[in-house]
Short mmCIF file of C-alpha atoms in Angstrom, two decimals:
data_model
loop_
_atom_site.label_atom_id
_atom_site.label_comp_id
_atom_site.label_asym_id
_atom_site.label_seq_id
_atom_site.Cartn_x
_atom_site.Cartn_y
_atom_site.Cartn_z
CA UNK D 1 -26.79 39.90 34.91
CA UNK D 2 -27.62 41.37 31.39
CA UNK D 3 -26.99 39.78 28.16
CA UNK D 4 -23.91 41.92 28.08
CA UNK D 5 -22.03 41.07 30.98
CA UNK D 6 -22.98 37.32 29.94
CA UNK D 7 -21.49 38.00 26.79
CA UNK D 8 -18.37 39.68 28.05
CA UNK D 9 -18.26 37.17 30.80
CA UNK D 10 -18.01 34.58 28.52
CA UNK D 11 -15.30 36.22 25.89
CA UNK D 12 -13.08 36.66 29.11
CA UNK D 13 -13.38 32.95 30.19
CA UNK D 14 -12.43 31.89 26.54
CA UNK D 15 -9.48 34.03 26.72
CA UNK D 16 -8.20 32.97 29.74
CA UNK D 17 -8.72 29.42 28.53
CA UNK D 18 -6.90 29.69 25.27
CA UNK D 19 -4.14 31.59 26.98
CA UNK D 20 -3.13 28.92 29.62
CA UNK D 21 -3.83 25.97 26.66
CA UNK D 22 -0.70 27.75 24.82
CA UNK D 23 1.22 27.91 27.88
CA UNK D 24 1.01 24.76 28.64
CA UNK D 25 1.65 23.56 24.62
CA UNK D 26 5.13 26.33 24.73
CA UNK D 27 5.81 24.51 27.85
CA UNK D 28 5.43 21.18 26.27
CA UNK D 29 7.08 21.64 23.50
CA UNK D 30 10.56 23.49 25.46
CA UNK D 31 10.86 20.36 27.87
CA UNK D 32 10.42 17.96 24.76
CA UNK D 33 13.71 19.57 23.48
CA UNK D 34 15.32 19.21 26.18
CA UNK D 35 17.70 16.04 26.67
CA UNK D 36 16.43 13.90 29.34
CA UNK D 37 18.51 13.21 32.20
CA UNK D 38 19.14 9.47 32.86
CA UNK D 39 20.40 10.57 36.79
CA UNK D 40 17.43 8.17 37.59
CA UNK D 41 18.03 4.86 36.10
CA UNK D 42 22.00 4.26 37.21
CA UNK D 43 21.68 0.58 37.85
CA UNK D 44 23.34 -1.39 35.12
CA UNK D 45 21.27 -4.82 34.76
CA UNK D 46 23.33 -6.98 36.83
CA UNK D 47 25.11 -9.95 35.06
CA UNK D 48 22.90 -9.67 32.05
CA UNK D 49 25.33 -6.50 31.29
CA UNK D 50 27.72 -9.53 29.72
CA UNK D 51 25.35 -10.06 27.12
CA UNK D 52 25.43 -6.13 26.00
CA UNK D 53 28.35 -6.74 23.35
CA UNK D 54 27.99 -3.00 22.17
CA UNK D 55 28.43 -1.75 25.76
CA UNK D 56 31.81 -4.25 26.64
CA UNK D 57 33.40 -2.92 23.21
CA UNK D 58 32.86 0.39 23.69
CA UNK D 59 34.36 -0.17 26.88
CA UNK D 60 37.75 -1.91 25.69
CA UNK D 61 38.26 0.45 23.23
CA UNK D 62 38.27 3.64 25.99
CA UNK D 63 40.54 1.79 27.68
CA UNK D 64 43.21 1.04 25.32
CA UNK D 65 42.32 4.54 23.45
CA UNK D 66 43.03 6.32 27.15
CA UNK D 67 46.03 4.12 28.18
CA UNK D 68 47.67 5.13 24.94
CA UNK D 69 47.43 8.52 25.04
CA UNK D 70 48.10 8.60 28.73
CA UNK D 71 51.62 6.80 27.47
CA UNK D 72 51.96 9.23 24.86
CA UNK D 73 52.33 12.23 27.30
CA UNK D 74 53.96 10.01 30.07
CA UNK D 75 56.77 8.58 27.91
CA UNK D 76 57.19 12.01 25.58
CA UNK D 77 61.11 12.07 24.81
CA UNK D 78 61.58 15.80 26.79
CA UNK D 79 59.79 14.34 29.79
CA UNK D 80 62.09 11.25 29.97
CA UNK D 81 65.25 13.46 29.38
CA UNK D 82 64.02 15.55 32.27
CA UNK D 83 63.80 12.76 34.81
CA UNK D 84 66.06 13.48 37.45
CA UNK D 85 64.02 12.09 40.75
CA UNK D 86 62.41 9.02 41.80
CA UNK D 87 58.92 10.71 41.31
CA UNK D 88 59.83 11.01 37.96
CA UNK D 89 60.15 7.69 37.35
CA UNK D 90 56.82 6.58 39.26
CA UNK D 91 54.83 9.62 37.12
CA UNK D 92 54.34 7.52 33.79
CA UNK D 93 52.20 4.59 36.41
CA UNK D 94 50.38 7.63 37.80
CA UNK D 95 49.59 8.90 34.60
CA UNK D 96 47.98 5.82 33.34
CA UNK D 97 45.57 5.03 36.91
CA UNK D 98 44.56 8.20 36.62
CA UNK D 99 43.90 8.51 32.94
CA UNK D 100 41.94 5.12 33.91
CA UNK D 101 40.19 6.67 36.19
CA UNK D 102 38.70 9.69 34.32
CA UNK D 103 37.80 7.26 31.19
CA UNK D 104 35.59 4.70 33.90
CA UNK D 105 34.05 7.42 35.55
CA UNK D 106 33.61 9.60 31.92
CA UNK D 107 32.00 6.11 31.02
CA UNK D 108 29.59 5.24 33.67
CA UNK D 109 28.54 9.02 33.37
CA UNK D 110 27.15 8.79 29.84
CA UNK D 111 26.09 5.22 29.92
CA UNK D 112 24.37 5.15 33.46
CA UNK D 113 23.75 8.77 34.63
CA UNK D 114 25.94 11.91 35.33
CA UNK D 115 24.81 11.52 39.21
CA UNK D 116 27.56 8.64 39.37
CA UNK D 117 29.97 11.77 38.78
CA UNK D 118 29.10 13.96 41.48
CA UNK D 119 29.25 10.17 43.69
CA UNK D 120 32.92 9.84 42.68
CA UNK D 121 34.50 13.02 42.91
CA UNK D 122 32.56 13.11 46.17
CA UNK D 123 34.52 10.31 47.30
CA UNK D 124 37.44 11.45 45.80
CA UNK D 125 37.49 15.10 47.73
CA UNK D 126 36.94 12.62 50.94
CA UNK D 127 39.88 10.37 50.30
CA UNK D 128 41.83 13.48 49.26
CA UNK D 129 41.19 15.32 52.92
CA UNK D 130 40.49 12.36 55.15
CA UNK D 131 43.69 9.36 54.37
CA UNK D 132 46.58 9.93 55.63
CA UNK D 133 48.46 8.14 52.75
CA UNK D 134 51.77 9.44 51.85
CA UNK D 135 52.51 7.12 48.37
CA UNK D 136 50.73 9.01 45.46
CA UNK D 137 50.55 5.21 44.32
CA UNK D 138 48.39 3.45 47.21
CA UNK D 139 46.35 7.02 46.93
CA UNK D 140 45.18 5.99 43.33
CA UNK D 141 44.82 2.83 43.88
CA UNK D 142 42.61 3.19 46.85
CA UNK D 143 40.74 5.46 44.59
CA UNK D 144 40.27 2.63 42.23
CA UNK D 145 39.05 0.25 44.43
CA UNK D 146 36.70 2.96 45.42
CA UNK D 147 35.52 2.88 42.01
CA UNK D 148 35.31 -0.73 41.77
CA UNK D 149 32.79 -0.63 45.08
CA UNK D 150 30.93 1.78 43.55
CA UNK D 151 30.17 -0.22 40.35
CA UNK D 152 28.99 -2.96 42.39
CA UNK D 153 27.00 -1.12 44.81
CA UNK D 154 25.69 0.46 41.26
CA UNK D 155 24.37 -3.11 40.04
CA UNK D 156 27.41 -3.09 37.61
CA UNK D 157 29.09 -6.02 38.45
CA UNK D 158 30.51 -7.01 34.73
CA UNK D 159 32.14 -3.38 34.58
CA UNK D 160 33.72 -4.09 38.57
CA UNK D 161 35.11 -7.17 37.02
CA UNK D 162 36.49 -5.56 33.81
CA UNK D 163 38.23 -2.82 35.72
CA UNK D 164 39.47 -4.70 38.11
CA UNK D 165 41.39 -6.87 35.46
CA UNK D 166 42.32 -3.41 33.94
CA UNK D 167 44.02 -2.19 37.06
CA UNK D 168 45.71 -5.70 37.52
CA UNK D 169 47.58 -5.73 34.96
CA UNK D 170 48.44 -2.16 34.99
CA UNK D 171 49.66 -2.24 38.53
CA UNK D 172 52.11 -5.84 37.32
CA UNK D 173 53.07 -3.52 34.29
CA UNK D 174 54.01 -0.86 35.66
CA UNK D 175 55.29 -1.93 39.41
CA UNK D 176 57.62 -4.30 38.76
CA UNK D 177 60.34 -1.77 38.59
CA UNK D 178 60.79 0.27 41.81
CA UNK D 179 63.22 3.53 41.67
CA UNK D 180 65.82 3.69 44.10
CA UNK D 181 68.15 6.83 44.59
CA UNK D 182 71.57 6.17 45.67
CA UNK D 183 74.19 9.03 47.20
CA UNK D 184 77.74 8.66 47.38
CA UNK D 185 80.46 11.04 48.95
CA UNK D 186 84.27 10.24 48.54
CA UNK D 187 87.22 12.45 49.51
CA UNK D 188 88.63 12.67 45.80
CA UNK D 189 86.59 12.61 42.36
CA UNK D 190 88.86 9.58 41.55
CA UNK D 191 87.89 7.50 44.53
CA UNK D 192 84.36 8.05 43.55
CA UNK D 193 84.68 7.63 40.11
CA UNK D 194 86.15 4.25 41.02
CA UNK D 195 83.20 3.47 43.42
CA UNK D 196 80.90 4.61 40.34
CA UNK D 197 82.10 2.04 38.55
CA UNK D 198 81.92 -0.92 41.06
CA UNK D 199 78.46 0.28 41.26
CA UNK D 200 77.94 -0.38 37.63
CA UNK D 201 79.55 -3.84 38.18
CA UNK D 202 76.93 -4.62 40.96
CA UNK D 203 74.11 -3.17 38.93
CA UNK D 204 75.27 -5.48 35.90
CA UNK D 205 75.23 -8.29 38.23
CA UNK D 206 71.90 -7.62 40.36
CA UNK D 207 70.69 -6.90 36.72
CA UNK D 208 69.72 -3.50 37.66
CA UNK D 209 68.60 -0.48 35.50
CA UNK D 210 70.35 2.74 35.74
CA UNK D 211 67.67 5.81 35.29
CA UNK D 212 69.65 9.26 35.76
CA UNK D 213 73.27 9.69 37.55
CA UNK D 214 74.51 12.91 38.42
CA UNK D 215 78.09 14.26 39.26
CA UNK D 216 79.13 17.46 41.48
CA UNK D 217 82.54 18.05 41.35
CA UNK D 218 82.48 20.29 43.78
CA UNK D 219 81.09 18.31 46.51
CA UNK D 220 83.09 15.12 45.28
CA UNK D 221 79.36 13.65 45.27
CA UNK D 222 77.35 11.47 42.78
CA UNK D 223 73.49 10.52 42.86
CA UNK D 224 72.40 7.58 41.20
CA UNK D 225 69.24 6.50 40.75
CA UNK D 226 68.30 2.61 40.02
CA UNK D 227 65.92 0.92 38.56
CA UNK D 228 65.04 -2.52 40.06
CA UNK D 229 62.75 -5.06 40.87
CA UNK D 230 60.19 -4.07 43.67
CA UNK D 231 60.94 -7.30 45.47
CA UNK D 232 64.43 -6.17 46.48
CA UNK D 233 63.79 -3.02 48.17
CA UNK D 234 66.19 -0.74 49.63
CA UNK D 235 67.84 -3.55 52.06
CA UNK D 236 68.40 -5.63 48.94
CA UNK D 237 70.45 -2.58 47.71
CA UNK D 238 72.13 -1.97 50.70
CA UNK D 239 73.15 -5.37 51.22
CA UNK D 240 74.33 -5.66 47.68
CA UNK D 241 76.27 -2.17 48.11
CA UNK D 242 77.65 -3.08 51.50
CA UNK D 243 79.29 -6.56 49.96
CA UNK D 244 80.84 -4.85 46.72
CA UNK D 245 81.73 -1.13 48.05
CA UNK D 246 83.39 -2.59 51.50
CA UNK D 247 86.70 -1.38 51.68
CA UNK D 248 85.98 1.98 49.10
CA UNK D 249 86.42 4.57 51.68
CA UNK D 250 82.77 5.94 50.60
CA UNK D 251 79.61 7.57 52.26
CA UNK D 252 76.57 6.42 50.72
CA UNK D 253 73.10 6.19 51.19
CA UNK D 254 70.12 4.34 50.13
CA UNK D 255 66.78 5.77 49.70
CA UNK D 256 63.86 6.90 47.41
#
């Protein structure tokens, strides 16, 4: 080999060498910008989580902040004017599990990983196609419990017991009034309008909340629905109906 191709030889090798040296630095550099993922480290410390103060705040105040606003929308003045149905009346407790739900999981995505969200709405799409649960209720609260699993499986035992609290008082709050719909059928609008009122008596006296009553005038009809404690169910109804409507000449039923 002459001096020449030495020469050249060596020029190319330089070349080549200072070429991959800035790839590699442009490479550096791009993935240095880049925010790191923190898919990797989802566990949350175990029961030395109760010591991170700045953590547990930040978690209270999501949950009042997304309780509130979920209340907000749920209780808005044309909604409750529009309530007509017994789902209408059960929407405001739906409205807050769920708005619970999307703050935890929103949570434990930016404080333990964004994996934990593809987890949960995983288990959410299998709840949604594999229960056979009819109550929109005992779906989101399985849902929750699903969640509360999950943070202990995830070493996150402190947030488990925190939302867990959460839902227990939500679910007191907001279950201890159960809608009931009531029908009644008379042959005259004054023999039901006299029932109506004996059903106001009982309601007075059971202590009973009335939500929405509608007339048809042309059907000689009413529907009522009632507001009461989830305790008495719809055989506490009907044996408070049967006792103070005996003797009214009525069709009525009891359901929700």
């Amino acid at each position: 080999m002459s001096w020449k191709q030495s020469i050249l030889l060596l020029a190319l090798q330089t070349l080549l060498w200072v070429d991959a040296a800035a790839a590699q630095s442009f490479v550096s550099d791009a993935t240095s910008n880049l925010p790191i993922a923190n898919e990797v480290n989802i566990g949350g410390g175990g029961w030395a989580q109760i010591y991170n103060q700045a953590e547990l705040a930040a978690f209270a105040i999501d949950v009042v902040v997304a309780l509130a606003l979920a209340t907000l929308i749920a209780l808005h003045p044309v909604r409750r004017a529009a309530r007509s149905k017994t789902i209408d009346f059960i929407l405001p407790r739906l409205f807050a599990f769920y708005a619970l739900i999307g703050m935890v999981v929103g949570f434990l995505v930016d404080q333990h990983g964004y994996i934990i969200g593809f987890v949960v709405f995983g288990i959410g799409a299998l709840l949604r196609f594999r229960s056979n649960l009819d109550d929109p209720v005992d779906t989101v609260e399985m849902i929750l419990v699903t969640v509360l699993g999950l943070c202990v499986g995830l070493d996150l035992p402190v947030m488990a017991i925190l939302i867990g609290a959460v839902s227990w008082v939500l679910i007191w709050v907001s279950g201890r009034r159960l809608p009931i719909e009531l029908r009644l059928q008379a042959d005259s609008m004054e023999r039901l309008e006299h029932a109506l009122d004996r059903v106001h008596q009982i309601a007075r006296q059971e202590q009973w909340k009335e939500g929405y009553l509608h007339r048809s005038h042309s059907k000689n009809s009413a529907r009522l629905i009632l507001l009461l404690h989830a305790s008495i169910g719809e055989e506490g109804v009907e044996t408070a109906l049967q006792k103070g409507l005996d003797g009214e000449g009525l069709i009525w039923k009891v359901g929700n």
